[in-house]
mmCIF file of C-alpha atoms and ligand atoms in Angstrom:
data_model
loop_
_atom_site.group_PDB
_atom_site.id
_atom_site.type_symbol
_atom_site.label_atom_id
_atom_site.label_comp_id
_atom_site.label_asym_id
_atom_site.label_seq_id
_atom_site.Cartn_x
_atom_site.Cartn_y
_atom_site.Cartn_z
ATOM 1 C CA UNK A 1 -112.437 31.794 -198.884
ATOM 2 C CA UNK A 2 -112.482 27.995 -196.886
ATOM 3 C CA UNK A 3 -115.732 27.572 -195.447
ATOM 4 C CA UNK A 4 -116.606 30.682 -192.989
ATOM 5 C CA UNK A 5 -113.068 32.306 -193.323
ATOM 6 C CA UNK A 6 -110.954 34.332 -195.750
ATOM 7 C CA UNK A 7 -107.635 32.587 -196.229
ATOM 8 C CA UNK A 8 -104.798 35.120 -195.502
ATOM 9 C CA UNK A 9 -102.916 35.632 -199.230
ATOM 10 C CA UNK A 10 -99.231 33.798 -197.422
ATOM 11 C CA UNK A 11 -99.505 30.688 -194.924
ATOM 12 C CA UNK A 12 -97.784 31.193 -191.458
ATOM 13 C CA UNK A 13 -96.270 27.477 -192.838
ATOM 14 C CA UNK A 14 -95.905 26.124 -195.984
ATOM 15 C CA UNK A 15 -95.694 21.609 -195.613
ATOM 16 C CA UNK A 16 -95.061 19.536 -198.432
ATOM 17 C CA UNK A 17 -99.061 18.326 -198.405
ATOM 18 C CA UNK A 18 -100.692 21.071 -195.587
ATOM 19 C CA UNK A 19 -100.532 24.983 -195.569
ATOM 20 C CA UNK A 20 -101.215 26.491 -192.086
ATOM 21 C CA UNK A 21 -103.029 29.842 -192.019
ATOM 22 C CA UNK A 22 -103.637 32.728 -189.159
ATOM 23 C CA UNK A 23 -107.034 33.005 -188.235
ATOM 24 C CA UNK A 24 -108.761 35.805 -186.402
ATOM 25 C CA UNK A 25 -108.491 33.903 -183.188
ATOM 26 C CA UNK A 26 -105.281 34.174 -181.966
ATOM 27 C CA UNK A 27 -105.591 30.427 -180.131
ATOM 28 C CA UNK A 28 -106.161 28.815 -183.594
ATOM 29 C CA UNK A 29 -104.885 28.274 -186.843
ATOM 30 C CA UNK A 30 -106.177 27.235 -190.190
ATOM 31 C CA UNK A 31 -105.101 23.911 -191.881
ATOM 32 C CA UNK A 32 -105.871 22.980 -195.865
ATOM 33 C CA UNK A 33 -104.961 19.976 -197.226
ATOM 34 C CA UNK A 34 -103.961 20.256 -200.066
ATOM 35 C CA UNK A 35 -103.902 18.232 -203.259
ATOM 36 C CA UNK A 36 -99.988 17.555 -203.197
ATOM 37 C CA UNK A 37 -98.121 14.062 -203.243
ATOM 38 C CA UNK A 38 -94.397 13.771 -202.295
ATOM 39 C CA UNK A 39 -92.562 11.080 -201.624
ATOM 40 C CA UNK A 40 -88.975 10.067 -200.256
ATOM 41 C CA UNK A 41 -88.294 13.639 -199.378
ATOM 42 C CA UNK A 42 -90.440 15.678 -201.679
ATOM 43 C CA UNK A 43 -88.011 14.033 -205.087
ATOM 44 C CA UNK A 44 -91.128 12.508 -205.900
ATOM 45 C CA UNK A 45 -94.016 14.896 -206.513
ATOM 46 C CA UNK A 46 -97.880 14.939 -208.196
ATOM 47 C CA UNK A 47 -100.750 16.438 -207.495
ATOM 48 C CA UNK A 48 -104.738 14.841 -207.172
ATOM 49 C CA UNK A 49 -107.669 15.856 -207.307
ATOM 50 C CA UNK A 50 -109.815 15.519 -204.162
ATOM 51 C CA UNK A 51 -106.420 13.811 -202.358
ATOM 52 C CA UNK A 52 -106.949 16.313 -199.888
ATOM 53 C CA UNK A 53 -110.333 16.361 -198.794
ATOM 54 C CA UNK A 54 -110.003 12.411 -198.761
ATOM 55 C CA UNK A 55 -106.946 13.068 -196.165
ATOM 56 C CA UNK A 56 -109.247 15.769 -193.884
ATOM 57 C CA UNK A 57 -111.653 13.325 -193.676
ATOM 58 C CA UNK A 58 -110.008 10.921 -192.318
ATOM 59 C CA UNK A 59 -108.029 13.095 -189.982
ATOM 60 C CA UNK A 60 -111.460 14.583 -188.857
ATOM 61 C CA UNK A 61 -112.438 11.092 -188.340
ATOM 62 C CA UNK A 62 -109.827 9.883 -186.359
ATOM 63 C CA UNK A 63 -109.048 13.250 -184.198
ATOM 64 C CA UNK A 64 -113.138 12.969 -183.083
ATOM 65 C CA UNK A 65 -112.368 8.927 -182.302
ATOM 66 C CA UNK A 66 -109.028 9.769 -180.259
ATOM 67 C CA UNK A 67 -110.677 12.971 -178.059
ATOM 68 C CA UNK A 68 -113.576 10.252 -177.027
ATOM 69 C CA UNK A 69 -110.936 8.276 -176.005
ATOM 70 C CA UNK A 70 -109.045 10.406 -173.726
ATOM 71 C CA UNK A 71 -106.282 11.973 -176.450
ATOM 72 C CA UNK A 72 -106.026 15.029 -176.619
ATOM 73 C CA UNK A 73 -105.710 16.726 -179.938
ATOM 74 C CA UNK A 74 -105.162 19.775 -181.662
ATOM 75 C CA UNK A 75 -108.715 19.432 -183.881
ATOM 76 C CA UNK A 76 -111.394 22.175 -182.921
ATOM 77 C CA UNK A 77 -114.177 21.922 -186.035
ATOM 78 C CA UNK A 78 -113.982 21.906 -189.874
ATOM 79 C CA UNK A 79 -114.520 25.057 -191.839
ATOM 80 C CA UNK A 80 -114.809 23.780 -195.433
ATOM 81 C CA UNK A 81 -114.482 19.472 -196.454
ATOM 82 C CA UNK A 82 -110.394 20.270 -197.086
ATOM 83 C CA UNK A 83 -110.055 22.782 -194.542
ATOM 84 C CA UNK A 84 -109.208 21.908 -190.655
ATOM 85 C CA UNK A 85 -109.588 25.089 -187.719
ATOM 86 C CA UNK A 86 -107.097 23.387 -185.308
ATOM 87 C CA UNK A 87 -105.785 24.776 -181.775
ATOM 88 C CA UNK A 88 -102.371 26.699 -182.187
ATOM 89 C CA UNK A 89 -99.661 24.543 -180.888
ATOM 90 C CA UNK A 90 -95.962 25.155 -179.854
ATOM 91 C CA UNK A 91 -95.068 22.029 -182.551
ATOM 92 C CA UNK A 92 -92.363 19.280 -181.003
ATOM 93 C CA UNK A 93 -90.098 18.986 -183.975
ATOM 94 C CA UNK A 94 -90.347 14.992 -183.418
ATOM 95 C CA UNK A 95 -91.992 12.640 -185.833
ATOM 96 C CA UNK A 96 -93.142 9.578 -183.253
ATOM 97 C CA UNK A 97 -93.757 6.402 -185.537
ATOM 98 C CA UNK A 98 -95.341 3.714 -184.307
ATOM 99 C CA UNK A 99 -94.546 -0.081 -185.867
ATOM 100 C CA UNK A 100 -96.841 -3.249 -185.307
ATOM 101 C CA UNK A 101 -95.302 -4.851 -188.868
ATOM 102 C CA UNK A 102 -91.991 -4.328 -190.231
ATOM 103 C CA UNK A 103 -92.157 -2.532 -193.433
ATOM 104 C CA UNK A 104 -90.318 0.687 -194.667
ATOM 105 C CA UNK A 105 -87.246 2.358 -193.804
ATOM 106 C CA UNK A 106 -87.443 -0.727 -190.677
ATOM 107 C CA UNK A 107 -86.661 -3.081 -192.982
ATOM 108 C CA UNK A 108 -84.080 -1.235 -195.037
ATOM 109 C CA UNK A 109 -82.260 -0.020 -191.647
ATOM 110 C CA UNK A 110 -82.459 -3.520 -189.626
ATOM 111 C CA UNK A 111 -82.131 -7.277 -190.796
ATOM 112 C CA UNK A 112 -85.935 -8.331 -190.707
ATOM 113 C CA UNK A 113 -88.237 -9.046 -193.434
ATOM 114 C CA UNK A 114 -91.210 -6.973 -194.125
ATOM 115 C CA UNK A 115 -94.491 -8.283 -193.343
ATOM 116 C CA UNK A 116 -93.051 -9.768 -189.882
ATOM 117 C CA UNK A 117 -95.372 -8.997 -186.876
ATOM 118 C CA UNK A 118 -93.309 -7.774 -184.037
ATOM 119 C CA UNK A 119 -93.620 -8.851 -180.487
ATOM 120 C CA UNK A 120 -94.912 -5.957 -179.483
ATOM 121 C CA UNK A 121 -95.673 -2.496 -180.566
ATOM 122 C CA UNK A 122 -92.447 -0.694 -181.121
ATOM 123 C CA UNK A 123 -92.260 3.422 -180.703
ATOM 124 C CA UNK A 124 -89.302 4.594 -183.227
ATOM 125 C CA UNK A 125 -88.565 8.599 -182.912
ATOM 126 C CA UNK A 126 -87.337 10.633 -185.945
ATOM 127 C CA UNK A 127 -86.071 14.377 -185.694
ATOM 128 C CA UNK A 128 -88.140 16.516 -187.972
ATOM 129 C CA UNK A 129 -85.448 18.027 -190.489
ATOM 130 C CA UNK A 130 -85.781 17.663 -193.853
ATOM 131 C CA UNK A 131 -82.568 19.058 -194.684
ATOM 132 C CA UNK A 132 -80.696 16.051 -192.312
ATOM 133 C CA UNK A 133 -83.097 13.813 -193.801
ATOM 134 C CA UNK A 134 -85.043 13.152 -190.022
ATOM 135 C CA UNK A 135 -82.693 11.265 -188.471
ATOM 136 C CA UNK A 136 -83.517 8.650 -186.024
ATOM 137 C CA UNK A 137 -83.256 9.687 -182.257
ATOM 138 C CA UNK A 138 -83.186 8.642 -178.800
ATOM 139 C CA UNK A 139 -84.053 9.520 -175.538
ATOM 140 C CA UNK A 140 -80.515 10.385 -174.381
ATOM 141 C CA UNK A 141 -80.460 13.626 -177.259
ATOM 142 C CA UNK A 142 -84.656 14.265 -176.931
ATOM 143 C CA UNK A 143 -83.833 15.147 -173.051
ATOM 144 C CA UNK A 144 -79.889 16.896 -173.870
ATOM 145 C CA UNK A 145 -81.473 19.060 -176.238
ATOM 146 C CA UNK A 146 -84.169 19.739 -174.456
ATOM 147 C CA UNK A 147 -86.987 19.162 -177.157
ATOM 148 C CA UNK A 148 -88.999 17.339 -174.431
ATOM 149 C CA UNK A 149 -88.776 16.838 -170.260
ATOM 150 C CA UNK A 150 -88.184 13.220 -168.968
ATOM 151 C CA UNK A 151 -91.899 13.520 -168.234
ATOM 152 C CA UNK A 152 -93.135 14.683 -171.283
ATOM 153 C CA UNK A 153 -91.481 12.362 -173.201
ATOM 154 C CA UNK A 154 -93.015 9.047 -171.155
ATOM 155 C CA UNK A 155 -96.460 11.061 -172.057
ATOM 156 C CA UNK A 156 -95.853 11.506 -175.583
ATOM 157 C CA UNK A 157 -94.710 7.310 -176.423
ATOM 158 C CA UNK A 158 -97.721 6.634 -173.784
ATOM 159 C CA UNK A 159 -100.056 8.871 -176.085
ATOM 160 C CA UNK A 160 -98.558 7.065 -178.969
ATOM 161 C CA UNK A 161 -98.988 3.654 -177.925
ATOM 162 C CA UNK A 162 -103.019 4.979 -176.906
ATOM 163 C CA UNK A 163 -103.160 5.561 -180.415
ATOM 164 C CA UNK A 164 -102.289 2.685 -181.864
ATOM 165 C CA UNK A 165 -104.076 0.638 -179.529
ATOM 166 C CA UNK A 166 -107.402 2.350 -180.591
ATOM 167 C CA UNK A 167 -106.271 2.454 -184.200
ATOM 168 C CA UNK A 168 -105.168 -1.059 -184.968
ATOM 169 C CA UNK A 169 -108.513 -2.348 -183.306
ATOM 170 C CA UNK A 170 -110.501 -0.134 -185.023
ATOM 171 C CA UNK A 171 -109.116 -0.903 -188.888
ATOM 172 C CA UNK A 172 -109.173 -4.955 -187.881
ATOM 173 C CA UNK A 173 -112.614 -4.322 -187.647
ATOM 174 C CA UNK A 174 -113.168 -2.783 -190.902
ATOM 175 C CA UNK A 175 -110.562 -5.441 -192.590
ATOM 176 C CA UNK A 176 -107.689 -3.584 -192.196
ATOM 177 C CA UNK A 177 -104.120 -3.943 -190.968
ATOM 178 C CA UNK A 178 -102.533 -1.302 -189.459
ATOM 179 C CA UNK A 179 -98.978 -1.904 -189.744
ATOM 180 C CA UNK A 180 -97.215 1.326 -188.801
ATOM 181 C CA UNK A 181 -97.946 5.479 -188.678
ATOM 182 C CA UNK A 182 -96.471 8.529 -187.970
ATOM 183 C CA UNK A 183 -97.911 10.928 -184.959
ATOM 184 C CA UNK A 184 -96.816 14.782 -184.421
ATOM 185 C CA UNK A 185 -97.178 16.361 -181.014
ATOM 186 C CA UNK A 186 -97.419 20.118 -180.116
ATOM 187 C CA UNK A 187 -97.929 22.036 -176.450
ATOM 188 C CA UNK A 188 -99.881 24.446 -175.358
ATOM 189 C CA UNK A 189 -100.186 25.865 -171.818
ATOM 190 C CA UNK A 190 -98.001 22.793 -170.407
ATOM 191 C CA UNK A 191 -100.736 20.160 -171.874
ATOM 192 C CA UNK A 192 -99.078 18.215 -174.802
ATOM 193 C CA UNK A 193 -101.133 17.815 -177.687
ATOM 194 C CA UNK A 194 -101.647 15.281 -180.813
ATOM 195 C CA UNK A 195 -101.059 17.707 -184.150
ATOM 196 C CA UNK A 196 -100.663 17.484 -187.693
ATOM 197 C CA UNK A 197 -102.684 14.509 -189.233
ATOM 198 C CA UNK A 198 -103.649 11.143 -189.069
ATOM 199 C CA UNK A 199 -104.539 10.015 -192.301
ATOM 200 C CA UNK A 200 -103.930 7.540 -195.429
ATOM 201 C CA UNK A 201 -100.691 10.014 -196.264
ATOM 202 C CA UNK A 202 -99.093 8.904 -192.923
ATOM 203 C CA UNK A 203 -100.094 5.436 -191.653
ATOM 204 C CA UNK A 204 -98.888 2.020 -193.456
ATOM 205 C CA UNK A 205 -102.808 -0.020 -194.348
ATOM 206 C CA UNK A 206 -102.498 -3.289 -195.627
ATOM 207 C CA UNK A 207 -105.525 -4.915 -196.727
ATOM 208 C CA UNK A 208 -106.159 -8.001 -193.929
ATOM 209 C CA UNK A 209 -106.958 -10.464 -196.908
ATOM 210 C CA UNK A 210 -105.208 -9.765 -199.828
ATOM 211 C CA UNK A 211 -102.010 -7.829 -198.745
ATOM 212 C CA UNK A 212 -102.944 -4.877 -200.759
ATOM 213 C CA UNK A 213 -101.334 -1.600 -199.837
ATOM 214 C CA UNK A 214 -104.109 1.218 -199.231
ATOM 215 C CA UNK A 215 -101.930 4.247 -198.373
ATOM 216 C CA UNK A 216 -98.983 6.372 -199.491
ATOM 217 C CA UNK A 217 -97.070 3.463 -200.637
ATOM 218 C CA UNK A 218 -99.238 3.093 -203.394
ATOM 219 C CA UNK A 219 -97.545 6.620 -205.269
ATOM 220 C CA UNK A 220 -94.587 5.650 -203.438
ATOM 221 C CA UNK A 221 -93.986 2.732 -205.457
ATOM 222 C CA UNK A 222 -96.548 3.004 -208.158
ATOM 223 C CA UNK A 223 -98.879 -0.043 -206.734
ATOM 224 C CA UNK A 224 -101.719 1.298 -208.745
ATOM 225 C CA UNK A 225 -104.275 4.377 -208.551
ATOM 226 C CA UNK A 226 -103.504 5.820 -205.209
ATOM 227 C CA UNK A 227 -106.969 8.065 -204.765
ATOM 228 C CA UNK A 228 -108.871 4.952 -205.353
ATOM 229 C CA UNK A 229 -106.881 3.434 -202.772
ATOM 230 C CA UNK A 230 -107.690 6.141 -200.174
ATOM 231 C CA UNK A 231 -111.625 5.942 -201.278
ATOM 232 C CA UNK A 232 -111.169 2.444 -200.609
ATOM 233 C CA UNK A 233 -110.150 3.011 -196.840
ATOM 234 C CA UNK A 234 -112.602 6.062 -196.712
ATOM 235 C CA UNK A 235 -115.553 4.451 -197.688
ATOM 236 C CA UNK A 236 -115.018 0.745 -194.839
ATOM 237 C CA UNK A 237 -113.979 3.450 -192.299
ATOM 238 C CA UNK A 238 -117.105 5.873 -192.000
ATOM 239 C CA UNK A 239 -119.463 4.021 -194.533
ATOM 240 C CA UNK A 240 -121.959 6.881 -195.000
ATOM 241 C CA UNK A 241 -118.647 9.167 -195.726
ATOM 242 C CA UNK A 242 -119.208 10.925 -199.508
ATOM 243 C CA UNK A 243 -116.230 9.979 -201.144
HETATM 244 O O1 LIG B 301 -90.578 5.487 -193.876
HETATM 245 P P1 LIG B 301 -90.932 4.738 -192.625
HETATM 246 O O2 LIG B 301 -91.068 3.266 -192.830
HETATM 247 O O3 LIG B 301 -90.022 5.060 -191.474
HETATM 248 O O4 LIG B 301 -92.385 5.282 -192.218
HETATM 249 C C1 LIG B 301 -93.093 4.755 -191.126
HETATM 250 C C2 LIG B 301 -94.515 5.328 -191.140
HETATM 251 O O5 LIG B 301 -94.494 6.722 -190.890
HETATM 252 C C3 LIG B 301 -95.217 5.151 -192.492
HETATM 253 O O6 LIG B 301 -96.590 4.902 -192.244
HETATM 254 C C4 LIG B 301 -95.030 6.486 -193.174
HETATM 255 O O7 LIG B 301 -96.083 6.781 -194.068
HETATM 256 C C5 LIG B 301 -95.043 7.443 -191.979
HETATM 257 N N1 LIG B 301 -94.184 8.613 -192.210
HETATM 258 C C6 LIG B 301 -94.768 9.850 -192.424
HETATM 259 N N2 LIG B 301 -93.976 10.951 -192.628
HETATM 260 C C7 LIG B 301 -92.650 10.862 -192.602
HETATM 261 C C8 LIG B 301 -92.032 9.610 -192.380
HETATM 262 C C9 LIG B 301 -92.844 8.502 -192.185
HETATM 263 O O8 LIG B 301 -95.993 9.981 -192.418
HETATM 264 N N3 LIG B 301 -91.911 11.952 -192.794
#
Protein backbone atom coordinates (compact mmCIF):
# COMPACT_ATOMS: atom_id res chain seq x y z
CA UNK A 1 0.00 0.00 0.00
CA UNK A 2 1.67 3.78 -1.17
CA UNK A 3 -0.63 6.33 -0.15
CA UNK A 4 -4.30 5.64 -1.73
CA UNK A 5 -3.12 2.60 -3.88
CA UNK A 6 -2.16 -1.06 -3.56
CA UNK A 7 1.22 -1.59 -5.17
CA UNK A 8 0.92 -4.45 -7.76
CA UNK A 9 3.31 -7.52 -6.16
CA UNK A 10 5.99 -7.05 -9.75
CA UNK A 11 6.84 -3.43 -11.21
CA UNK A 12 6.05 -2.95 -15.00
CA UNK A 13 10.05 -1.60 -14.59
CA UNK A 14 12.53 -2.30 -12.31
CA UNK A 15 15.53 1.10 -12.34
CA UNK A 16 18.52 0.97 -10.42
CA UNK A 17 16.91 3.77 -7.77
CA UNK A 18 12.87 3.89 -9.11
CA UNK A 19 10.33 0.94 -9.57
CA UNK A 20 7.41 1.84 -11.92
CA UNK A 21 4.03 0.27 -11.10
CA UNK A 22 0.50 -0.18 -13.14
CA UNK A 23 -2.14 1.67 -11.69
CA UNK A 24 -5.85 1.32 -12.23
CA UNK A 25 -5.79 4.14 -14.69
CA UNK A 26 -4.56 3.00 -17.70
CA UNK A 27 -3.02 6.79 -18.58
CA UNK A 28 -0.79 6.58 -15.43
CA UNK A 29 1.74 4.80 -13.72
CA UNK A 30 3.10 4.57 -10.25
CA UNK A 31 6.71 5.68 -9.36
CA UNK A 32 8.58 4.82 -5.75
CA UNK A 33 11.74 5.94 -5.03
CA UNK A 34 13.37 3.88 -3.53
CA UNK A 35 16.14 3.80 -0.96
CA UNK A 36 18.93 2.47 -3.45
CA UNK A 37 22.42 4.13 -4.31
CA UNK A 38 24.45 3.03 -7.40
CA UNK A 39 27.08 4.46 -8.85
CA UNK A 40 29.34 4.16 -12.10
CA UNK A 41 26.97 1.63 -13.52
CA UNK A 42 25.29 0.04 -10.56
CA UNK A 43 29.33 -1.55 -9.38
CA UNK A 44 28.83 0.66 -6.63
CA UNK A 45 25.74 -0.01 -4.52
CA UNK A 46 24.11 0.98 -0.76
CA UNK A 47 21.07 1.58 0.41
CA UNK A 48 19.60 4.81 2.86
CA UNK A 49 17.21 5.39 4.75
CA UNK A 50 14.79 8.18 3.75
CA UNK A 51 17.21 8.69 0.35
CA UNK A 52 14.14 8.29 -1.41
CA UNK A 53 11.60 10.39 -0.09
CA UNK A 54 14.44 13.16 0.02
CA UNK A 55 14.72 12.47 -3.98
CA UNK A 56 10.54 12.68 -4.48
CA UNK A 57 10.64 15.72 -2.88
CA UNK A 58 12.67 17.36 -4.77
CA UNK A 59 11.39 15.95 -8.01
CA UNK A 60 7.84 17.03 -6.79
CA UNK A 61 9.38 20.31 -6.26
CA UNK A 62 10.91 20.92 -9.34
CA UNK A 63 8.19 19.11 -11.78
CA UNK A 64 5.43 21.80 -9.99
CA UNK A 65 8.28 24.78 -10.73
CA UNK A 66 8.85 23.56 -14.50
CA UNK A 67 4.75 23.05 -15.40
CA UNK A 68 4.39 26.93 -14.10
CA UNK A 69 6.87 27.62 -16.40
CA UNK A 70 5.60 26.25 -19.53
CA UNK A 71 7.38 22.47 -19.36
CA UNK A 72 5.56 20.02 -19.65
CA UNK A 73 6.03 17.02 -17.47
CA UNK A 74 5.06 13.68 -16.77
CA UNK A 75 4.10 14.56 -12.77
CA UNK A 76 0.23 14.28 -12.02
CA UNK A 77 0.06 14.29 -7.84
CA UNK A 78 1.84 12.35 -5.03
CA UNK A 79 0.24 9.34 -3.46
CA UNK A 80 2.47 8.69 -0.42
CA UNK A 81 6.00 11.21 0.52
CA UNK A 82 8.20 8.37 -1.69
CA UNK A 83 5.62 7.59 -4.06
CA UNK A 84 5.05 9.70 -7.50
CA UNK A 85 1.42 8.96 -9.77
CA UNK A 86 3.03 10.19 -13.06
CA UNK A 87 1.37 10.25 -16.71
CA UNK A 88 2.31 7.01 -18.75
CA UNK A 89 4.84 7.93 -21.29
CA UNK A 90 6.21 6.22 -24.50
CA UNK A 91 10.01 6.80 -22.75
CA UNK A 92 12.82 8.28 -25.42
CA UNK A 93 15.66 5.98 -24.58
CA UNK A 94 17.96 9.31 -24.50
CA UNK A 95 19.59 10.66 -21.40
CA UNK A 96 19.84 14.70 -22.37
CA UNK A 97 22.59 16.23 -19.96
CA UNK A 98 22.91 19.55 -19.65
CA UNK A 99 26.61 21.21 -18.64
CA UNK A 100 27.11 24.90 -17.33
CA UNK A 101 30.65 23.63 -15.46
CA UNK A 102 32.88 21.02 -16.58
CA UNK A 103 32.95 18.23 -14.19
CA UNK A 104 32.43 14.39 -14.70
CA UNK A 105 32.78 12.12 -17.47
CA UNK A 106 33.39 15.99 -19.47
CA UNK A 107 36.44 16.24 -18.00
CA UNK A 108 37.64 12.66 -18.25
CA UNK A 109 36.46 12.53 -22.11
CA UNK A 110 37.82 16.18 -23.22
CA UNK A 111 41.05 18.22 -22.21
CA UNK A 112 39.43 20.85 -19.75
CA UNK A 113 39.69 21.16 -16.14
CA UNK A 114 36.80 20.71 -13.88
CA UNK A 115 35.37 23.61 -12.27
CA UNK A 116 35.75 25.69 -15.70
CA UNK A 117 32.53 27.68 -16.58
CA UNK A 118 31.74 27.16 -20.17
CA UNK A 119 30.75 29.82 -22.59
CA UNK A 120 27.59 28.79 -22.78
CA UNK A 121 25.27 26.08 -21.76
CA UNK A 122 26.24 22.95 -23.56
CA UNK A 123 23.41 20.04 -24.35
CA UNK A 124 25.49 16.55 -24.42
CA UNK A 125 23.11 13.41 -25.48
CA UNK A 126 23.79 9.86 -24.12
CA UNK A 127 21.93 6.63 -25.45
CA UNK A 128 20.22 4.94 -22.57
CA UNK A 129 21.91 1.33 -22.50
CA UNK A 130 23.40 0.14 -19.69
CA UNK A 131 24.76 -2.82 -21.23
CA UNK A 132 26.89 -0.35 -23.98
CA UNK A 133 27.59 1.72 -21.12
CA UNK A 134 25.23 4.95 -22.70
CA UNK A 135 27.25 5.97 -25.22
CA UNK A 136 27.46 9.47 -26.34
CA UNK A 137 25.30 10.40 -29.47
CA UNK A 138 24.56 12.80 -32.06
CA UNK A 139 22.04 14.14 -34.07
CA UNK A 140 23.10 12.38 -37.30
CA UNK A 141 22.19 8.58 -35.42
CA UNK A 142 19.09 10.26 -33.03
CA UNK A 143 17.32 11.09 -36.60
CA UNK A 144 18.88 7.54 -38.65
CA UNK A 145 17.49 5.56 -36.01
CA UNK A 146 14.64 7.20 -35.71
CA UNK A 147 14.49 7.66 -31.79
CA UNK A 148 13.33 11.27 -32.43
CA UNK A 149 12.01 13.55 -35.71
CA UNK A 150 14.24 16.55 -36.76
CA UNK A 151 11.48 18.45 -34.97
CA UNK A 152 11.27 16.71 -31.95
CA UNK A 153 14.65 16.71 -31.35
CA UNK A 154 15.07 20.86 -31.64
CA UNK A 155 12.03 20.59 -28.92
CA UNK A 156 13.61 18.27 -26.65
CA UNK A 157 17.48 20.41 -26.38
CA UNK A 158 14.99 23.61 -26.41
CA UNK A 159 13.06 21.97 -23.35
CA UNK A 160 16.42 21.19 -21.96
CA UNK A 161 18.00 24.41 -22.18
CA UNK A 162 14.25 25.84 -20.49
CA UNK A 163 15.28 23.79 -17.78
CA UNK A 164 18.36 24.79 -16.98
CA UNK A 165 17.65 28.27 -17.44
CA UNK A 166 14.95 28.08 -14.65
CA UNK A 167 17.12 25.73 -12.63
CA UNK A 168 20.47 27.42 -12.44
CA UNK A 169 18.61 30.76 -11.46
CA UNK A 170 16.66 29.25 -9.07
CA UNK A 171 19.67 27.29 -6.94
CA UNK A 172 21.93 30.78 -7.32
CA UNK A 173 19.33 32.07 -5.35
CA UNK A 174 19.36 29.63 -2.64
CA UNK A 175 23.44 29.53 -2.79
CA UNK A 176 23.76 26.99 -5.10
CA UNK A 177 25.62 26.15 -8.29
CA UNK A 178 24.16 24.18 -10.68
CA UNK A 179 26.83 22.79 -12.69
CA UNK A 180 25.32 20.03 -14.82
CA UNK A 181 22.03 17.38 -14.80
CA UNK A 182 20.57 14.78 -16.55
CA UNK A 183 16.79 15.15 -18.13
CA UNK A 184 14.63 12.06 -19.58
CA UNK A 185 11.89 12.71 -22.08
CA UNK A 186 8.83 10.49 -22.93
CA UNK A 187 5.66 11.09 -25.57
CA UNK A 188 2.39 10.78 -25.36
CA UNK A 189 -0.27 11.59 -27.99
CA UNK A 190 2.51 13.49 -30.20
CA UNK A 191 3.26 16.02 -27.10
CA UNK A 192 6.82 15.25 -25.76
CA UNK A 193 7.09 15.13 -22.21
CA UNK A 194 9.83 15.73 -19.28
CA UNK A 195 9.99 12.05 -17.32
CA UNK A 196 11.90 10.32 -14.85
CA UNK A 197 13.35 12.73 -12.12
CA UNK A 198 14.95 15.74 -11.34
CA UNK A 199 16.57 15.44 -8.20
CA UNK A 200 19.94 15.46 -5.99
CA UNK A 201 20.59 11.70 -7.64
CA UNK A 202 20.86 13.36 -11.12
CA UNK A 203 22.04 17.00 -11.15
CA UNK A 204 25.84 18.07 -10.25
CA UNK A 205 25.23 21.01 -6.89
CA UNK A 206 28.17 22.65 -5.83
CA UNK A 207 27.91 24.75 -2.91
CA UNK A 208 28.39 28.67 -4.37
CA UNK A 209 30.85 29.43 -1.37
CA UNK A 210 32.69 26.68 -0.33
CA UNK A 211 32.85 24.25 -3.37
CA UNK A 212 31.17 21.55 -1.49
CA UNK A 213 29.54 18.82 -3.50
CA UNK A 214 25.72 18.36 -2.43
CA UNK A 215 24.63 15.51 -4.74
CA UNK A 216 25.46 12.01 -5.96
CA UNK A 217 29.06 12.68 -6.06
CA UNK A 218 29.18 12.66 -2.54
CA UNK A 219 28.64 8.35 -2.49
CA UNK A 220 30.29 8.54 -5.70
CA UNK A 221 33.48 9.43 -4.29
CA UNK A 222 32.91 9.14 -0.62
CA UNK A 223 32.94 13.18 0.05
CA UNK A 224 31.19 12.58 3.29
CA UNK A 225 27.50 11.62 4.51
CA UNK A 226 25.56 11.81 1.35
CA UNK A 227 21.77 12.02 3.03
CA UNK A 228 22.97 14.93 4.97
CA UNK A 229 24.08 16.34 1.85
CA UNK A 230 20.65 15.99 0.16
CA UNK A 231 18.89 17.48 3.54
CA UNK A 232 21.23 20.15 3.03
CA UNK A 233 19.84 21.07 -0.54
CA UNK A 234 16.26 20.05 0.67
CA UNK A 235 15.98 22.17 3.44
CA UNK A 236 17.57 26.02 1.24
CA UNK A 237 15.28 24.76 -1.60
CA UNK A 238 11.64 24.61 -0.03
CA UNK A 239 12.55 25.87 3.57
CA UNK A 240 9.33 24.73 5.28
CA UNK A 241 10.10 21.12 3.52
CA UNK A 242 10.21 18.27 6.61
CA UNK A 243 13.34 16.76 6.03
O1 LIG B 1 28.70 11.37 -15.55
P1 LIG B 1 28.46 12.69 -16.22
O2 LIG B 1 29.45 13.74 -15.85
O3 LIG B 1 28.29 12.57 -17.70
O4 LIG B 1 27.04 13.18 -15.64
C1 LIG B 1 26.50 14.43 -15.98
C2 LIG B 1 25.26 14.68 -15.11
O5 LIG B 1 24.23 13.76 -15.43
C3 LIG B 1 25.54 14.49 -13.61
O6 LIG B 1 24.77 15.44 -12.90
C4 LIG B 1 25.05 13.09 -13.32
O7 LIG B 1 24.60 12.94 -11.99
C5 LIG B 1 23.88 12.97 -14.31
N1 LIG B 1 23.71 11.58 -14.78
C6 LIG B 1 22.62 10.85 -14.35
N2 LIG B 1 22.45 9.56 -14.80
C7 LIG B 1 23.29 9.01 -15.66
C8 LIG B 1 24.41 9.75 -16.12
C9 LIG B 1 24.58 11.04 -15.65
O8 LIG B 1 21.79 11.34 -13.59
N3 LIG B 1 23.09 7.77 -16.08
Amino acid sequence: MRGTFVIPAKPLYEGKAKSVYSSENPDELIVVFRNDMTAFNGVKHDQFTDKGRLNATASEFFMRMLETEGIPTHFVRMSAPDTMVVRRLEMIPLEVIVRNIAAGSMTKKYPVDEGTVLDRPVVTIDYKDDERGDPMINDDLILVFHILNAEELTKVKEMALKVNKVLRGFFDECGITLVDFKLEFGKSAGTIYLGDEISMDSMRLWDKVTGESLDKDVYRFDKGDVITAYRNVLKRIIPDAVV
